[in-house]
Structure formats: structure tokens, C-alpha cells
Short mmCIF file of C-alpha atoms in Angstrom, two decimals:
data_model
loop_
_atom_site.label_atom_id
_atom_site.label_comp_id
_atom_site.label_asym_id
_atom_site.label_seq_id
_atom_site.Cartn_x
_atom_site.Cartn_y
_atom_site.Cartn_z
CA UNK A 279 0.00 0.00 0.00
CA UNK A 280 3.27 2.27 0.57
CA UNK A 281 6.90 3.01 -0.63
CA UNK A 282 9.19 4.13 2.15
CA UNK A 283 12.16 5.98 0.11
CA UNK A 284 15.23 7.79 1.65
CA UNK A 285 15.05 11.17 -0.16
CA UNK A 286 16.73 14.85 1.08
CA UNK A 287 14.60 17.69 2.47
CA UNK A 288 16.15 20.62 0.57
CA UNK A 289 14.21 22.95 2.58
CA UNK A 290 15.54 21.51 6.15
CA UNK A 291 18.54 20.33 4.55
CA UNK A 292 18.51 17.10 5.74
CA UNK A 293 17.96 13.77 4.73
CA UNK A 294 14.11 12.11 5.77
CA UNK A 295 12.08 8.87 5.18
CA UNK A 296 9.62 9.64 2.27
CA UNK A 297 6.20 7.13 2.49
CA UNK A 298 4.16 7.26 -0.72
CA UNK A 299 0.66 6.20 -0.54
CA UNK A 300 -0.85 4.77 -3.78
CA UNK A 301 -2.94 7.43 -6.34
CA UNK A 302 -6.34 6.17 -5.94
CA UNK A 303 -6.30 4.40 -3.23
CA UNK A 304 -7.38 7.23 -0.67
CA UNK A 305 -9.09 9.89 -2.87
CA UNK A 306 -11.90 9.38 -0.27
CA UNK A 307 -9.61 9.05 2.73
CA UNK A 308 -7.93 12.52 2.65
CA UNK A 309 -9.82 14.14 5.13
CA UNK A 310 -8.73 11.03 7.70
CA UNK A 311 -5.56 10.83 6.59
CA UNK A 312 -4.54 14.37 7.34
CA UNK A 313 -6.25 13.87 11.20
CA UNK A 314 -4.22 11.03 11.47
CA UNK A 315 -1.52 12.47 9.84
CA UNK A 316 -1.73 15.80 12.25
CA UNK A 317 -2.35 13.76 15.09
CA UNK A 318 0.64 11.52 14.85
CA UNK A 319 2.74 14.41 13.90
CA UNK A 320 1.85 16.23 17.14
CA UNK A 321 3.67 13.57 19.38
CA UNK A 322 6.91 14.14 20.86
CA UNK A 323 8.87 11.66 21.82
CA UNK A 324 12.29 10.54 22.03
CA UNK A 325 11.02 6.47 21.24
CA UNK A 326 8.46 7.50 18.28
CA UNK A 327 9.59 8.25 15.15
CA UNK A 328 8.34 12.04 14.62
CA UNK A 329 6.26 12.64 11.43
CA UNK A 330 7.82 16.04 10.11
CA UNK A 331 5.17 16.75 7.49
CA UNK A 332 2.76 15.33 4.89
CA UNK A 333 0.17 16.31 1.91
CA UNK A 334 -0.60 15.50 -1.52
CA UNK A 335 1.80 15.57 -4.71
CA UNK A 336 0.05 14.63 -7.94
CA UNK A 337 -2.23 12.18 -6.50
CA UNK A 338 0.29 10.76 -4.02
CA UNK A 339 -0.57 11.10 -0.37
CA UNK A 340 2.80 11.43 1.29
CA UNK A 341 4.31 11.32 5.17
CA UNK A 342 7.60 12.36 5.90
CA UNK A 343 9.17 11.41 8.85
CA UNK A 344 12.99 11.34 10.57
CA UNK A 345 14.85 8.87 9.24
CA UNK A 346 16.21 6.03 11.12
CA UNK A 347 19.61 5.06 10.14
CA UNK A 348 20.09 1.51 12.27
CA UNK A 349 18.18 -1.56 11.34
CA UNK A 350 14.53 -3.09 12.59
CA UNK A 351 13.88 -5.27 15.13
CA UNK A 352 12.80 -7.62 12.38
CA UNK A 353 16.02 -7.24 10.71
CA UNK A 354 18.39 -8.36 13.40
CA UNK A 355 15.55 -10.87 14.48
CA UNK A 356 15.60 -13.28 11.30
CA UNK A 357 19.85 -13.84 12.56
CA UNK A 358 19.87 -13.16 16.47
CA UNK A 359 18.16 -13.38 19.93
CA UNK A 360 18.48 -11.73 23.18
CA UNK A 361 19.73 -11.72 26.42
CA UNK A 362 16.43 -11.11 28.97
CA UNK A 363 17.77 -8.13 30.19
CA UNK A 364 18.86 -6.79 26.31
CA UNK A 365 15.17 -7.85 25.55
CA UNK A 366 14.19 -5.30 28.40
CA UNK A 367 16.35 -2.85 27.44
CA UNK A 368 14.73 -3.06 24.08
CA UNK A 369 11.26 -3.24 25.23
CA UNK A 370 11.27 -0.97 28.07
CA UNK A 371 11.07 2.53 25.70
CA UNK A 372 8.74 1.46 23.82
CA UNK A 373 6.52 0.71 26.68
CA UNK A 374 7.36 4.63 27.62
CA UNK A 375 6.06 5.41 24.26
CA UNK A 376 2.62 3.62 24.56
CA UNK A 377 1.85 4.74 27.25
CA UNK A 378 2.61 8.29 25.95
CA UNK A 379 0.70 7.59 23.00
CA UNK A 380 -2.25 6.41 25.10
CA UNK A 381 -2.31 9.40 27.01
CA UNK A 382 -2.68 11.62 24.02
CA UNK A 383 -5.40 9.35 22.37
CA UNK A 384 -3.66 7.59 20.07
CA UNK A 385 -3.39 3.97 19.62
CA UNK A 386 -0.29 2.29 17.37
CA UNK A 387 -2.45 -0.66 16.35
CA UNK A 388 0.66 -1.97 13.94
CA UNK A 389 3.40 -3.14 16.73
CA UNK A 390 5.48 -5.33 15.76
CA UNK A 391 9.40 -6.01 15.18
CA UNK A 392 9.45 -4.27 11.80
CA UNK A 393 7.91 -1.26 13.47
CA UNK A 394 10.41 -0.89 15.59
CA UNK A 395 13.91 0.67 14.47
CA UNK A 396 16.97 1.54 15.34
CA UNK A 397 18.95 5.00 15.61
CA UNK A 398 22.38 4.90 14.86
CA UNK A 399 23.34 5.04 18.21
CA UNK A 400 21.60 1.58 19.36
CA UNK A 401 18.21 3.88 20.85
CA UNK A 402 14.93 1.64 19.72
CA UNK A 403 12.29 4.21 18.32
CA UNK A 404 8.58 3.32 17.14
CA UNK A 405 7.54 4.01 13.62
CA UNK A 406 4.05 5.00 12.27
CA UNK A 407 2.78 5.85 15.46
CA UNK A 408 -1.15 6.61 15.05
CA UNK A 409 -1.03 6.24 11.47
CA UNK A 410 -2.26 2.53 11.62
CA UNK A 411 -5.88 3.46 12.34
CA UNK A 412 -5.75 4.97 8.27
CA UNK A 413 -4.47 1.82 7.04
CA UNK A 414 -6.48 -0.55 8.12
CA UNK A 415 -9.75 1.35 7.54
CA UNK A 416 -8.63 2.41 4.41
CA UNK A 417 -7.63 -1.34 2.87
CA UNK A 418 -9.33 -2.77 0.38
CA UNK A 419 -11.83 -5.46 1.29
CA UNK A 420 -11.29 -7.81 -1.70
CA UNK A 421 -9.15 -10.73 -1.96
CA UNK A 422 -8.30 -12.17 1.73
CA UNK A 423 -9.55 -14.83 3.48
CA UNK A 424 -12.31 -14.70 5.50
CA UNK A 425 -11.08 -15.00 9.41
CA UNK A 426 -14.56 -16.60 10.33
CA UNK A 427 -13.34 -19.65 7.91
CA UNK A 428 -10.36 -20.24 9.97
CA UNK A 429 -11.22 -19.63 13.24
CA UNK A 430 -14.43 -21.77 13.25
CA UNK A 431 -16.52 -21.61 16.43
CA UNK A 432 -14.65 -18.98 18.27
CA UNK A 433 -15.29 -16.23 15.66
CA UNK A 434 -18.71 -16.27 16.44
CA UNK A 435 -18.19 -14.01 19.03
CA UNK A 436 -17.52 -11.12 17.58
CA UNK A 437 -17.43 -8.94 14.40
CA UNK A 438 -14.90 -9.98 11.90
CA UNK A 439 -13.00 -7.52 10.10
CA UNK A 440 -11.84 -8.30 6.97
CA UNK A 441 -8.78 -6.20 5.10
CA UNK A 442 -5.37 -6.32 4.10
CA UNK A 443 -4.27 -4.65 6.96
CA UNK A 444 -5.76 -7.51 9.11
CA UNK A 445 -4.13 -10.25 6.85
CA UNK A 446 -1.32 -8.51 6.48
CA UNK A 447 0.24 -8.06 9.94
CA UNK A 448 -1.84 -11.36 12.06
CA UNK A 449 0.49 -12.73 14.53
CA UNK A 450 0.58 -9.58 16.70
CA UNK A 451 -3.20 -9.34 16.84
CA UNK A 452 -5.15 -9.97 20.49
CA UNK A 453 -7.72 -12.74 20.84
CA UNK A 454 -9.98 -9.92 20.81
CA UNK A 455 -8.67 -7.86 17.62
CA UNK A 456 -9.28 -10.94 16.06
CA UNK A 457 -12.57 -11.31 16.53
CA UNK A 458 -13.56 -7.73 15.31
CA UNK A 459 -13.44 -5.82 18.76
CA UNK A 460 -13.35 -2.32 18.58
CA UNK A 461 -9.93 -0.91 18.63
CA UNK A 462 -8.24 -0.48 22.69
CA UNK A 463 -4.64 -0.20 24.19
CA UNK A 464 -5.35 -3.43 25.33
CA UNK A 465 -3.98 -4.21 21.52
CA UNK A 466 -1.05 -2.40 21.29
CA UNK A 467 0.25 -4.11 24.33
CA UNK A 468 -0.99 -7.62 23.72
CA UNK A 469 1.24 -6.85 20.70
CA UNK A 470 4.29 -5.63 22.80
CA UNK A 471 3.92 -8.12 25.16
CA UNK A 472 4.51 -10.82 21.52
CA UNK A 473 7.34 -8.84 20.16
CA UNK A 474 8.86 -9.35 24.29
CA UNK A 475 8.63 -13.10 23.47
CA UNK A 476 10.45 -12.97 19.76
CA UNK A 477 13.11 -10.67 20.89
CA UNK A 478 13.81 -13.58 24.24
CA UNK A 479 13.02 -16.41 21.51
CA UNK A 480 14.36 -14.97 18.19
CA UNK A 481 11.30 -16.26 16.35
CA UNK A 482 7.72 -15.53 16.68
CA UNK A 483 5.58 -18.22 19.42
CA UNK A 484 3.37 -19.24 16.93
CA UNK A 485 6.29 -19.59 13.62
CA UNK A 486 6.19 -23.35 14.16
CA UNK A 487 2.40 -23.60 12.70
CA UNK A 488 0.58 -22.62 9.14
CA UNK A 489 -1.02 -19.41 8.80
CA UNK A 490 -4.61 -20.84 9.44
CA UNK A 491 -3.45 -22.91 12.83
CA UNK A 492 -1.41 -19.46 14.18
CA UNK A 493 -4.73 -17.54 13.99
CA UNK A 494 -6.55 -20.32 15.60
CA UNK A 495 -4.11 -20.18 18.19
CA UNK A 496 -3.95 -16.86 18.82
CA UNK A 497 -7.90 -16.40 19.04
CA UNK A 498 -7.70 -19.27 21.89
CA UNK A 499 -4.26 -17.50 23.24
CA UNK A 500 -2.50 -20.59 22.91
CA UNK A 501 0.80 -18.90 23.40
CA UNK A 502 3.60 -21.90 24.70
CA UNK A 503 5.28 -20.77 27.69
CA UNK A 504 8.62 -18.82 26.88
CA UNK A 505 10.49 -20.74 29.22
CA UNK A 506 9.73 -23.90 26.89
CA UNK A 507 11.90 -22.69 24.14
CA UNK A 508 14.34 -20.83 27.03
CA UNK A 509 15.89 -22.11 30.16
CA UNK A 510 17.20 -18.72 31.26
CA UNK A 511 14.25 -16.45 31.49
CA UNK A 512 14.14 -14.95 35.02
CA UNK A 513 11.18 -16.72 36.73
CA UNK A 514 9.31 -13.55 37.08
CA UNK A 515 9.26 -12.59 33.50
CA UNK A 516 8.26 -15.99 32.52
CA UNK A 517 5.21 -15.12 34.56
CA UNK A 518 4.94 -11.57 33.35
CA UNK A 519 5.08 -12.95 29.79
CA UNK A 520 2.12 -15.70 30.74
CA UNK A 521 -0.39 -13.49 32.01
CA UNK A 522 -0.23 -10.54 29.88
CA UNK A 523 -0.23 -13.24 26.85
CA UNK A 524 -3.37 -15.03 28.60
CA UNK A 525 -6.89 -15.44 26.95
CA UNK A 526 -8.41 -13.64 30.20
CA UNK A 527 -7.86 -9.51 29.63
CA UNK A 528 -8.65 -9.54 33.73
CA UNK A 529 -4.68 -11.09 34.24
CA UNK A 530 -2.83 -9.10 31.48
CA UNK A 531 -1.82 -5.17 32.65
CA UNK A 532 -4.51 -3.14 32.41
CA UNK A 533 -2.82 -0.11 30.71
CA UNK A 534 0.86 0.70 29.46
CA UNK A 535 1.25 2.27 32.64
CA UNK A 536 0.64 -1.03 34.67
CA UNK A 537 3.00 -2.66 31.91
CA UNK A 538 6.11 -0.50 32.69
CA UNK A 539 5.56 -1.07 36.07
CA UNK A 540 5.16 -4.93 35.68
CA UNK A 541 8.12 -5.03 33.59
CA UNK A 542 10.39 -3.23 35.71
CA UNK A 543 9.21 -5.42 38.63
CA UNK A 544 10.08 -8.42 36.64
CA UNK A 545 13.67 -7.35 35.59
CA UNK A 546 14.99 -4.67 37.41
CA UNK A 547 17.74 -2.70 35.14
#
């Protein structure tokens, strides 16, 4: 749906991350995009990834935002794992930055490794903070899977939503994302709480299964134990990791505030 391209701000005289949106694709959505667009761009924080403008250029709807010069999580994900208290280190900011987003309003709805990046200097920083919202109620409808198919009795529960934002980034959705509940912070951490157990494991929980199984497994929050792929996981974050990750919402942390809290209790820097 985008093209990220490094390109220099002559203006500012420096050099930015340049997101191209397709022609067409939002014709109807620029009134959305530019709230989401002004509302991400309004946060200030030193773990999200500022947006430094956007608009239109010959049908193009375009964000440009600071560019990041180290890699993604992702990135050093597919050859490496982490140390728990590296994992912390990594995780830790980003909590700070949820929880600043929630204050102002604004969910991520998108976490996950490749959202994540890295400043030349080693400091993890979010990316496209508040500007998931547009994409996923902007996809087009046509052409994936219906979630109901795969997820059988369970997705009788709730509302299904159906897009490519939905099939395109799964694994990192909530039990209840997954069944079409309305959008919460409860999601963004579920989803920080998954990218805690890849960055300990070095692979997502669910990598071992198809497509069709991981979904089913997330909607029942069959998420193995992390200690079961890793012996050295202080006790307490093992437990940390098994409630938040648990199909109940009542044991996870309520808010990103309770999460910082819970993680620092877990693994003390």
C-alpha cells in the first residue's frame, strides 16, 4: 500500500524517510488521513519516530518522517536473539512510548518487530505511530480470506473484520482484535507483550504452525510458555510474559502504565 524511500529535504537540509501512498487508493480518505496524519505528527517523543510533514503531490498522499539510520527489530531478528535483560532494554522505551501515546489518544495498532527501528546510536524508536488506524480502515476489502473460515466456532463471538491490513500483519493481533473488537490499548500491548517473546526467543511463538493454525491459536491465546523454548528467562518474567499473553484480559496489565511497572518489577535494570 506504501513506498518508504530515503530522499533529502532541501528545505531543512537534511535527509528524511519519504512514504508514498498509492494514487487512488485514498481519494476518499484525505480528510482522515490528514487527522491522522496531524495527530501523529503532534507527538513528541524521544522512542516514536516524529512525522515532520505530509500532503498531496500529484495524486500521491505522502508522510515524511525522521529517518532512522540503524536496522529493525525484524532485521536483526531473522539472525539473532536476546539476552532477557537486552530484551528489556529493548522493550522498556517502547513501553514509555505507549503509554505516551495512550495518554494523548492515540493507539499504534501496527506493533510489531518491523515497526520498531533503530537510531544509529543503538536507541529503539517506534515508527508509524497513530497512522495505523488509516491503514487498516482504508484497505481494500477484496481478496483475503475470511477470518470466520479459519477460526471456526470462536469467531462467532464477535465482528470480523476483513482487510489487508488484518491479513497482512496477524500474529501480533489480540484474541480480541481478532474477533472484530473495537480498537483499545489493550492491543497495542498484547502486541508488545509478543514482540517481548520474539526478541527472548528470536522467532515468533506461533512460527512453528501454518497461517490458518497461528490464527486459531492466537484467538484461543494458545501462546507456549517462553520458558519452553528458554531455560534462562528470570522466573518472574516468565510469569509476566504468561499473564499478559493469557486469553483472560482480567490477568494481562490493564494499561501501558501497569506494563512498565510490571516489567520493571520483573527485571529490574
Amino acid at each position: 500500500m506504501a513506498t518508504v524511500y530515503r530522499a533529502y529535504d532541501q528545505v531543512q537540509g537534511q535527509t528524511v524517510a519519504l512514504k508514498l501512498l498509492l494514487p487512488g487508493a485514498y481519494e476518499k480518505a484525505y480528510s482522515r488521513f490528514r487527522r491522522e496524519a496531524m495527530t501523529a505528527g503532534a507527538l513528541r517523543h524521544p522512542h516514536i519516530v516524529p512525522v515532520i510533514t505530509y500532503g498531496e503531490w500529484h495524486g500521491y498522499l505522502y508522510i515524511v518522517m525522521q529517518l532512522i539510520k540503524g536496522p529493525t527489530l525484524e532485521s536483526i531478528l531473522r539472525h539473532h536473539r536476546f539476552s532477557p535483560l537486552t530484551a528489556w532494554q529493548i522493550v522498556r522505551p517502547i513501553t514509555d512510548a505507549l503509554e505516551y501515546g495512550h495518554a494523548h489518544h492515540v493507539l499504534h495498532r501496527d506493533l510489531k518487530p518491523s515497526n520498531i527501528g533503530f537510531t544509529a546510536e543503538g536507541r529503539p524508536k517506534l515508527l508509524d505511530f497513530g497512522l495505523a488506524r488509516l491503514f487498516e480502515e482504508e484497505a481494500a476489502r477484496s481478496g483475503d480470506e475470511p477470518l470466520r473460515s479459519l477460526l471456526g466456532d470462536r469467531a462467532g463471538q464477535g465482528r470480523l473484520t476483513q482487510s489487508r491490513q488484518l491479513a497482512g500483519t496477524p500474529l501480533y493481533l489480540s484474541p480480541e482484535a481478532l474477533l472484530g473488537a473495537p480498537a483499545a490499548p489493550a492491543q497495542d500491548l498484547w502486541a508488545l507483550f509478543i514482540v517481548l517473546w520474539e526478541a527472548l526467543a528470536g522467532q515468533h511463538p506461533l512460527d512453528h504452525l501454518s497461517f490458518a493454525d497461528s490464527l486459531r491459536a492466537l484467538a484461543r491465546a494458545e501462546v507456549p510458555p517462553i520458558d519452553s523454548v528458554r531455560s534462562d528467562v528470570p522466573e518472574p518474567l516468565a510469569r509476566l510474559l504468561a499473564a499478559a499473553l493469557s486469553l483472560r484480559p482480567d490477568r494481562r496489565p490493564a494499561d501501558a502504565v501497569a506494563a512498565r511497572k510490571a516489567l520493571e518489577a520483573a527485571l529490574p535494570a
